Amino acid sequence: MGEKMSRRPYAQECPRATWYFKRPRYMRYMAREVTCIFIGAYTLMLLVGLLRLSQGQAQYEDFLMALRQPASVAFHIVALAFSLYHTFTWFNVAPKALPIQVGEEIWPDSVVASAHYVVWAVLSLVILFWAGVI
Amino acid sequence: MTENRMGARQVELEVLRYNPETDQEPRYQRYSVPCKNEWCVLDALNYLKDNIDPTLAYRWSCHMQVCGSCGMMLNGEPKLACKAFVRDYPGVIRIEPLTHFPIERDLVTVADDFMAKLKRVKPYLIPAEKRSIEEGEYRQTPAQLTRYRKYAMCINCMLCYAACPEYGLTKSKFIGPAAITLAHRYNQDSRDGGRDERQEEIATNEGVWECSFVGACSDVCPKHVDPASALQQVKIASTVDWYLEHFMSWVKK
């Protein structure tokens, strides 16, 4: 004792542009987040469709024709795949946000996740039925 | 990786060294340590310090996953050195101090920031109703205990902070997984009445809203506390608070 302690802590920086390459978990997180862009893009496209519908039949027919272009079909396939990924990843982590405790028991994660899939399926069927597809 | 008759094998350890008095920045140092099959990485470090290089600095205490002192990065993953077995690492084991924290010396990090955050969230019982000793203990049913039991298992080892990119990217502004989880633990306690005080700290931009649900904290937690779950629940409860306050102020919380 007596001698003055010299402290010089070395700061460890987190690389701002490349941090998510460090672990597979970070990459999966980024994939989950980035796929929402396609959901947003698809929503914008639906809004454009509504706008065209409000402008009259000819404009709406043009919009429907544009949807049949190969680029549009490709966009739909990619958007569907990414939307499914986004949905599955969120449904699978939903039990963390919504744990259900009944008495002394906490329900297994699979119950909460499954409930999300069931509600999704039922709502999809209702919408398809309403739209006259089935 | 030669194994001798005693069941020991030479294990290569690549340890990050930093001496604040002589080094400008950390450097790696290689050691070859004879390790027994049942050894954990902490045993290897203790052998190394006792027999090869007494200058190596690292923290440890209990050797049984209770004290939370020996957290370090093993091949880039935050681990307790007492819980990671040498036999599970076939090649060279790269040992570094917990990431995101300043390095004090070698594998020792500066934990002051975490300690200050822990204090901020008031991780202790603030009784909803004061009782005198004569009135007896605060009673609780097993179901009420279940509501927070998992979150009470935290040993403050800080592995979740090393795993959390938000903590690193915000340069430690984020209150972080363990501290918010402990706040949630007391908020969930039927005997507690301190939620409003804790919300002042955790229902903020530096608190739970800095979390983007990467989920790595729960992956690395050695006590299965699941901080990611606690933080998402705090977000939902804080959102409900906001709606009640702004649109349904006549409803009593």
PDB file of N, CA and C in Angstrom, chain A residues 5-17 19 22-26 28-29 32-33 90 93-99 101 103-106 109, chain B residues 18 20-21 23-26 76-78 98-99 101-104 110 142-143 146-147 163 165 168-169 171 212-216 219 226 229 232-233 236:
ATOM      1  N   MET A   5      -2.168   3.684  -7.059  1.00  0.00           N
ATOM      2  CA  MET A   5      -2.608   2.737  -8.092  1.00  0.00           C
ATOM      3  C   MET A   5      -2.807   3.472  -9.401  1.00  0.00           C
ATOM      4  N   SER A   6      -2.331   2.898 -10.491  1.00  0.00           N
ATOM      5  CA  SER A   6      -2.560   3.526 -11.778  1.00  0.00           C
ATOM      6  C   SER A   6      -3.574   2.703 -12.558  1.00  0.00           C
ATOM      7  N   ARG A   7      -4.716   3.324 -12.818  1.00  0.00           N
ATOM      8  CA  ARG A   7      -5.759   2.646 -13.582  1.00  0.00           C
ATOM      9  C   ARG A   7      -5.816   3.239 -14.974  1.00  0.00           C
ATOM     10  N   ARG A   8      -5.868   2.374 -15.966  1.00  0.00           N
ATOM     11  CA  ARG A   8      -6.001   2.856 -17.348  1.00  0.00           C
ATOM     12  C   ARG A   8      -6.830   1.827 -18.117  1.00  0.00           C
ATOM     13  N   PRO A   9      -8.146   1.751 -17.802  1.00  0.00           N
ATOM     14  CA  PRO A   9      -8.979   0.729 -18.428  1.00  0.00           C
ATOM     15  C   PRO A   9      -9.007   0.871 -19.949  1.00  0.00           C
ATOM     16  N   TYR A  10      -8.981  -0.251 -20.624  1.00  0.00           N
ATOM     17  CA  TYR A  10      -8.995  -0.261 -22.095  1.00  0.00           C
ATOM     18  C   TYR A  10     -10.432  -0.449 -22.575  1.00  0.00           C
ATOM     19  N   ALA A  11     -10.945   0.538 -23.332  1.00  0.00           N
ATOM     20  CA  ALA A  11     -12.339   0.469 -23.793  1.00  0.00           C
ATOM     21  C   ALA A  11     -12.481  -0.531 -24.940  1.00  0.00           C
ATOM     22  N   GLN A  12     -13.469  -1.400 -24.846  1.00  0.00           N
ATOM     23  CA  GLN A  12     -13.735  -2.349 -25.934  1.00  0.00           C
ATOM     24  C   GLN A  12     -14.887  -1.800 -26.776  1.00  0.00           C
ATOM     25  N   GLU A  13     -14.604  -1.472 -28.016  1.00  0.00           N
ATOM     26  CA  GLU A  13     -15.623  -0.888 -28.894  1.00  0.00           C
ATOM     27  C   GLU A  13     -16.436  -1.988 -29.567  1.00  0.00           C
ATOM     28  N   CYS A  14     -17.713  -1.688 -29.809  1.00  0.00           N
ATOM     29  CA  CYS A  14     -18.576  -2.591 -30.568  1.00  0.00           C
ATOM     30  C   CYS A  14     -18.604  -2.074 -32.006  1.00  0.00           C
ATOM     31  N   PRO A  15     -18.100  -2.846 -32.982  1.00  0.00           N
ATOM     32  CA  PRO A  15     -18.040  -2.329 -34.358  1.00  0.00           C
ATOM     33  C   PRO A  15     -19.428  -2.056 -34.928  1.00  0.00           C
ATOM     34  N   ARG A  16     -19.707  -0.776 -35.207  1.00  0.00           N
ATOM     35  CA  ARG A  16     -21.055  -0.331 -35.563  1.00  0.00           C
ATOM     36  C   ARG A  16     -21.589  -0.968 -36.851  1.00  0.00           C
ATOM     37  N   ALA A  17     -20.706  -1.186 -37.823  1.00  0.00           N
ATOM     38  CA  ALA A  17     -21.185  -1.660 -39.130  1.00  0.00           C
ATOM     39  C   ALA A  17     -21.147  -3.180 -39.268  1.00  0.00           C
ATOM     40  N   TRP A  19     -21.096  -5.613 -36.452  1.00  0.00           N
ATOM     41  CA  TRP A  19     -21.303  -6.392 -35.233  1.00  0.00           C
ATOM     42  C   TRP A  19     -22.124  -7.649 -35.469  1.00  0.00           C
ATOM     43  N   LYS A  22     -20.797 -11.289 -36.017  1.00  0.00           N
ATOM     44  CA  LYS A  22     -20.043 -11.987 -34.973  1.00  0.00           C
ATOM     45  C   LYS A  22     -20.685 -13.294 -34.513  1.00  0.00           C
ATOM     46  N   ARG A  23     -22.008 -13.375 -34.577  1.00  0.00           N
ATOM     47  CA  ARG A  23     -22.694 -14.575 -34.097  1.00  0.00           C
ATOM     48  C   ARG A  23     -23.875 -14.929 -34.995  1.00  0.00           C
ATOM     49  N   PRO A  24     -24.156 -16.225 -35.159  1.00  0.00           N
ATOM     50  CA  PRO A  24     -25.340 -16.631 -35.943  1.00  0.00           C
ATOM     51  C   PRO A  24     -26.627 -16.024 -35.388  1.00  0.00           C
ATOM     52  N   ARG A  25     -26.729 -15.906 -34.052  1.00  0.00           N
ATOM     53  CA  ARG A  25     -27.925 -15.345 -33.426  1.00  0.00           C
ATOM     54  C   ARG A  25     -28.166 -13.901 -33.900  1.00  0.00           C
ATOM     55  N   TYR A  26     -27.070 -13.124 -34.021  1.00  0.00           N
ATOM     56  CA  TYR A  26     -27.209 -11.739 -34.485  1.00  0.00           C
ATOM     57  C   TYR A  26     -27.665 -11.705 -35.941  1.00  0.00           C
ATOM     58  N   ARG A  28     -29.471 -13.983 -37.456  1.00  0.00           N
ATOM     59  CA  ARG A  28     -30.899 -14.358 -37.501  1.00  0.00           C
ATOM     60  C   ARG A  28     -31.777 -13.177 -37.077  1.00  0.00           C
ATOM     61  N   TYR A  29     -31.276 -12.418 -36.098  1.00  0.00           N
ATOM     62  CA  TYR A  29     -32.005 -11.221 -35.658  1.00  0.00           C
ATOM     63  C   TYR A  29     -32.125 -10.213 -36.803  1.00  0.00           C
ATOM     64  N   ARG A  32     -34.593 -11.331 -39.355  1.00  0.00           N
ATOM     65  CA  ARG A  32     -35.963 -11.110 -38.883  1.00  0.00           C
ATOM     66  C   ARG A  32     -36.366  -9.645 -39.076  1.00  0.00           C
ATOM     67  N   GLU A  33     -35.427  -8.738 -38.753  1.00  0.00           N
ATOM     68  CA  GLU A  33     -35.747  -7.308 -38.840  1.00  0.00           C
ATOM     69  C   GLU A  33     -35.836  -6.837 -40.287  1.00  0.00           C
ATOM     70  N   TRP A  90     -41.495 -14.286 -35.477  1.00  0.00           N
ATOM     71  CA  TRP A  90     -42.173 -13.537 -34.418  1.00  0.00           C
ATOM     72  C   TRP A  90     -43.111 -14.424 -33.610  1.00  0.00           C
ATOM     73  N   VAL A  93     -41.226 -16.385 -31.020  1.00  0.00           N
ATOM     74  CA  VAL A  93     -40.741 -15.690 -29.815  1.00  0.00           C
ATOM     75  C   VAL A  93     -41.889 -15.069 -29.008  1.00  0.00           C
ATOM     76  N   ALA A  94     -43.112 -15.156 -29.526  1.00  0.00           N
ATOM     77  CA  ALA A  94     -44.264 -14.576 -28.821  1.00  0.00           C
ATOM     78  C   ALA A  94     -44.406 -15.091 -27.384  1.00  0.00           C
ATOM     79  N   PRO A  95     -44.137 -16.393 -27.125  1.00  0.00           N
ATOM     80  CA  PRO A  95     -44.290 -16.871 -25.743  1.00  0.00           C
ATOM     81  C   PRO A  95     -43.423 -16.119 -24.735  1.00  0.00           C
ATOM     82  N   LYS A  96     -42.323 -15.539 -25.187  1.00  0.00           N
ATOM     83  CA  LYS A  96     -41.466 -14.783 -24.260  1.00  0.00           C
ATOM     84  C   LYS A  96     -42.176 -13.519 -23.790  1.00  0.00           C
ATOM     85  N   ALA A  97     -42.931 -12.913 -24.701  1.00  0.00           N
ATOM     86  CA  ALA A  97     -43.623 -11.672 -24.344  1.00  0.00           C
ATOM     87  C   ALA A  97     -44.941 -11.948 -23.623  1.00  0.00           C
ATOM     88  N   LEU A  98     -45.529 -13.094 -23.893  1.00  0.00           N
ATOM     89  CA  LEU A  98     -46.854 -13.394 -23.342  1.00  0.00           C
ATOM     90  C   LEU A  98     -46.873 -14.729 -22.599  1.00  0.00           C
ATOM     91  N   PRO A  99     -46.097 -14.860 -21.533  1.00  0.00           N
ATOM     92  CA  PRO A  99     -46.171 -16.121 -20.800  1.00  0.00           C
ATOM     93  C   PRO A  99     -47.523 -16.208 -20.080  1.00  0.00           C
ATOM     94  N   GLN A 101     -49.593 -17.906 -17.045  1.00  0.00           N
ATOM     95  CA  GLN A 101     -49.507 -18.673 -15.811  1.00  0.00           C
ATOM     96  C   GLN A 101     -50.915 -18.994 -15.318  1.00  0.00           C
ATOM     97  N   GLY A 103     -52.569 -20.848 -12.123  1.00  0.00           N
ATOM     98  CA  GLY A 103     -52.218 -21.414 -10.824  1.00  0.00           C
ATOM     99  C   GLY A 103     -50.718 -21.354 -10.631  1.00  0.00           C
ATOM    100  N   GLU A 104     -50.123 -22.489 -10.305  1.00  0.00           N
ATOM    101  CA  GLU A 104     -48.668 -22.523 -10.109  1.00  0.00           C
ATOM    102  C   GLU A 104     -47.924 -22.911 -11.373  1.00  0.00           C
ATOM    103  N   GLU A 105     -48.661 -23.214 -12.432  1.00  0.00           N
ATOM    104  CA  GLU A 105     -48.027 -23.692 -13.664  1.00  0.00           C
ATOM    105  C   GLU A 105     -47.901 -22.569 -14.688  1.00  0.00           C
ATOM    106  N   ILE A 106     -46.738 -22.531 -15.367  1.00  0.00           N
ATOM    107  CA  ILE A 106     -46.595 -21.642 -16.512  1.00  0.00           C
ATOM    108  C   ILE A 106     -46.742 -22.533 -17.745  1.00  0.00           C
ATOM    109  N   ASP A 109     -44.159 -22.966 -23.789  1.00  0.00           N
ATOM    110  CA  ASP A 109     -44.069 -22.007 -24.896  1.00  0.00           C
ATOM    111  C   ASP A 109     -44.849 -22.477 -26.118  1.00  0.00           C
TER     112      ASP A 109
ATOM    113  N   TYR B  18      -3.640  -7.783 -20.954  1.00  0.00           N
ATOM    114  CA  TYR B  18      -3.534  -6.323 -21.004  1.00  0.00           C
ATOM    115  C   TYR B  18      -2.997  -5.828 -19.680  1.00  0.00           C
ATOM    116  N   PRO B  20      -2.164  -2.447 -17.911  1.00  0.00           N
ATOM    117  CA  PRO B  20      -2.353  -1.006 -18.107  1.00  0.00           C
ATOM    118  C   PRO B  20      -1.072  -0.199 -17.895  1.00  0.00           C
ATOM    119  N   GLU B  21      -0.098  -0.791 -17.217  1.00  0.00           N
ATOM    120  CA  GLU B  21       1.126  -0.041 -16.939  1.00  0.00           C
ATOM    121  C   GLU B  21       2.136  -0.112 -18.079  1.00  0.00           C
ATOM    122  N   ASP B  23       1.177  -1.888 -21.499  1.00  0.00           N
ATOM    123  CA  ASP B  23       0.604  -2.155 -22.826  1.00  0.00           C
ATOM    124  C   ASP B  23      -0.230  -0.982 -23.323  1.00  0.00           C
ATOM    125  N   GLN B  24      -0.059  -0.646 -24.616  1.00  0.00           N
ATOM    126  CA  GLN B  24      -0.925   0.348 -25.232  1.00  0.00           C
ATOM    127  C   GLN B  24      -2.283  -0.270 -25.553  1.00  0.00           C
ATOM    128  N   GLU B  25      -2.252  -1.539 -25.965  1.00  0.00           N
ATOM    129  CA  GLU B  25      -3.498  -2.248 -26.245  1.00  0.00           C
ATOM    130  C   GLU B  25      -3.318  -3.730 -25.921  1.00  0.00           C
ATOM    131  N   PRO B  26      -4.452  -4.458 -25.797  1.00  0.00           N
ATOM    132  CA  PRO B  26      -4.346  -5.877 -25.418  1.00  0.00           C
ATOM    133  C   PRO B  26      -3.638  -6.706 -26.487  1.00  0.00           C
ATOM    134  N   GLY B  76     -15.258 -16.556 -28.145  1.00  0.00           N
ATOM    135  CA  GLY B  76     -16.202 -15.525 -28.571  1.00  0.00           C
ATOM    136  C   GLY B  76     -17.562 -15.585 -27.913  1.00  0.00           C
ATOM    137  N   GLU B  77     -17.812 -16.586 -27.071  1.00  0.00           N
ATOM    138  CA  GLU B  77     -19.103 -16.711 -26.388  1.00  0.00           C
ATOM    139  C   GLU B  77     -18.957 -16.336 -24.918  1.00  0.00           C
ATOM    140  N   PRO B  78     -19.881 -15.526 -24.379  1.00  0.00           N
ATOM    141  CA  PRO B  78     -19.803 -15.242 -22.942  1.00  0.00           C
ATOM    142  C   PRO B  78     -20.155 -16.491 -22.135  1.00  0.00           C
ATOM    143  N   LEU B  98     -14.888 -10.294 -20.718  1.00  0.00           N
ATOM    144  CA  LEU B  98     -16.250 -10.041 -21.199  1.00  0.00           C
ATOM    145  C   LEU B  98     -16.255  -8.828 -22.110  1.00  0.00           C
ATOM    146  N   THR B  99     -16.856  -8.981 -23.272  1.00  0.00           N
ATOM    147  CA  THR B  99     -16.858  -7.884 -24.230  1.00  0.00           C
ATOM    148  C   THR B  99     -17.811  -6.769 -23.762  1.00  0.00           C
ATOM    149  N   PHE B 101     -17.318  -4.377 -21.861  1.00  0.00           N
ATOM    150  CA  PHE B 101     -16.860  -3.733 -20.625  1.00  0.00           C
ATOM    151  C   PHE B 101     -15.397  -3.303 -20.788  1.00  0.00           C
ATOM    152  N   PRO B 102     -15.006  -2.187 -20.173  1.00  0.00           N
ATOM    153  CA  PRO B 102     -13.592  -1.800 -20.232  1.00  0.00           C
ATOM    154  C   PRO B 102     -12.723  -2.852 -19.536  1.00  0.00           C
ATOM    155  N   ILE B 103     -11.526  -3.084 -20.087  1.00  0.00           N
ATOM    156  CA  ILE B 103     -10.624  -4.073 -19.491  1.00  0.00           C
ATOM    157  C   ILE B 103      -9.767  -3.381 -18.434  1.00  0.00           C
ATOM    158  N   GLU B 104      -9.848  -3.877 -17.224  1.00  0.00           N
ATOM    159  CA  GLU B 104      -9.021  -3.335 -16.139  1.00  0.00           C
ATOM    160  C   GLU B 104      -7.604  -3.889 -16.272  1.00  0.00           C
ATOM    161  N   VAL B 110     -14.014  -3.810 -15.855  1.00  0.00           N
ATOM    162  CA  VAL B 110     -14.535  -2.803 -14.922  1.00  0.00           C
ATOM    163  C   VAL B 110     -16.050  -2.962 -14.874  1.00  0.00           C
ATOM    164  N   PRO B 142     -47.570 -20.156  -3.316  1.00  0.00           N
ATOM    165  CA  PRO B 142     -46.664 -20.693  -4.341  1.00  0.00           C
ATOM    166  C   PRO B 142     -46.942 -20.097  -5.726  1.00  0.00           C
ATOM    167  N   ALA B 143     -48.197 -19.826  -6.034  1.00  0.00           N
ATOM    168  CA  ALA B 143     -48.518 -19.247  -7.350  1.00  0.00           C
ATOM    169  C   ALA B 143     -47.929 -17.842  -7.463  1.00  0.00           C
ATOM    170  N   THR B 146     -44.281 -18.179  -8.134  1.00  0.00           N
ATOM    171  CA  THR B 146     -44.004 -18.596  -9.514  1.00  0.00           C
ATOM    172  C   THR B 146     -43.915 -17.397 -10.452  1.00  0.00           C
ATOM    173  N   ARG B 147     -44.667 -16.339 -10.149  1.00  0.00           N
ATOM    174  CA  ARG B 147     -44.686 -15.158 -11.028  1.00  0.00           C
ATOM    175  C   ARG B 147     -43.300 -14.521 -11.219  1.00  0.00           C
ATOM    176  N   ALA B 163     -23.418 -10.296 -24.179  1.00  0.00           N
ATOM    177  CA  ALA B 163     -24.108 -10.848 -25.347  1.00  0.00           C
ATOM    178  C   ALA B 163     -24.970  -9.804 -26.043  1.00  0.00           C
ATOM    179  N   PRO B 165     -25.956  -6.744 -28.077  1.00  0.00           N
ATOM    180  CA  PRO B 165     -25.348  -5.752 -28.966  1.00  0.00           C
ATOM    181  C   PRO B 165     -25.826  -4.329 -28.670  1.00  0.00           C
ATOM    182  N   GLY B 168     -23.563  -2.715 -26.187  1.00  0.00           N
ATOM    183  CA  GLY B 168     -22.301  -2.312 -26.812  1.00  0.00           C
ATOM    184  C   GLY B 168     -22.473  -1.116 -27.734  1.00  0.00           C
ATOM    185  N   LEU B 169     -23.540  -1.132 -28.542  1.00  0.00           N
ATOM    186  CA  LEU B 169     -23.731  -0.089 -29.553  1.00  0.00           C
ATOM    187  C   LEU B 169     -24.113   1.251 -28.925  1.00  0.00           C
ATOM    188  N   LYS B 171     -22.915   2.310 -26.266  1.00  0.00           N
ATOM    189  CA  LYS B 171     -21.789   2.647 -25.385  1.00  0.00           C
ATOM    190  C   LYS B 171     -22.253   2.691 -23.926  1.00  0.00           C
ATOM    191  N   SER B 212     -34.172  -4.212 -28.615  1.00  0.00           N
ATOM    192  CA  SER B 212     -34.852  -4.529 -29.875  1.00  0.00           C
ATOM    193  C   SER B 212     -35.075  -6.033 -29.988  1.00  0.00           C
ATOM    194  N   PHE B 213     -35.014  -6.734 -28.866  1.00  0.00           N
ATOM    195  CA  PHE B 213     -35.356  -8.154 -28.797  1.00  0.00           C
ATOM    196  C   PHE B 213     -34.454  -9.010 -29.694  1.00  0.00           C
ATOM    197  N   VAL B 214     -33.154  -8.839 -29.527  1.00  0.00           N
ATOM    198  CA  VAL B 214     -32.213  -9.731 -30.212  1.00  0.00           C
ATOM    199  C   VAL B 214     -32.314 -11.122 -29.568  1.00  0.00           C
ATOM    200  N   GLY B 215     -32.451 -11.141 -28.247  1.00  0.00           N
ATOM    201  CA  GLY B 215     -32.669 -12.414 -27.545  1.00  0.00           C
ATOM    202  C   GLY B 215     -31.400 -13.134 -27.124  1.00  0.00           C
ATOM    203  N   ALA B 216     -30.224 -12.560 -27.424  1.00  0.00           N
ATOM    204  CA  ALA B 216     -28.962 -13.238 -27.087  1.00  0.00           C
ATOM    205  C   ALA B 216     -28.774 -13.359 -25.576  1.00  0.00           C
ATOM    206  N   ASP B 219     -30.070 -16.576 -24.390  1.00  0.00           N
ATOM    207  CA  ASP B 219     -29.249 -17.705 -24.874  1.00  0.00           C
ATOM    208  C   ASP B 219     -28.074 -17.977 -23.946  1.00  0.00           C
ATOM    209  N   ASP B 226     -33.798 -15.927 -18.431  1.00  0.00           N
ATOM    210  CA  ASP B 226     -34.579 -15.449 -19.575  1.00  0.00           C
ATOM    211  C   ASP B 226     -34.879 -13.947 -19.513  1.00  0.00           C
ATOM    212  N   SER B 229     -37.390 -12.393 -22.055  1.00  0.00           N
ATOM    213  CA  SER B 229     -38.807 -12.535 -21.715  1.00  0.00           C
ATOM    214  C   SER B 229     -39.236 -11.419 -20.761  1.00  0.00           C
ATOM    215  N   GLN B 232     -39.575  -8.014 -22.601  1.00  0.00           N
ATOM    216  CA  GLN B 232     -40.756  -7.871 -23.467  1.00  0.00           C
ATOM    217  C   GLN B 232     -42.003  -7.655 -22.613  1.00  0.00           C
ATOM    218  N   GLN B 233     -42.059  -8.314 -21.450  1.00  0.00           N
ATOM    219  CA  GLN B 233     -43.211  -8.122 -20.561  1.00  0.00           C
ATOM    220  C   GLN B 233     -43.248  -6.699 -20.004  1.00  0.00           C
ATOM    221  N   ILE B 236     -44.691  -4.469 -22.716  1.00  0.00           N
ATOM    222  CA  ILE B 236     -46.152  -4.561 -22.839  1.00  0.00           C
ATOM    223  C   ILE B 236     -46.823  -3.814 -21.682  1.00  0.00           C
TER     224      ILE B 236
END
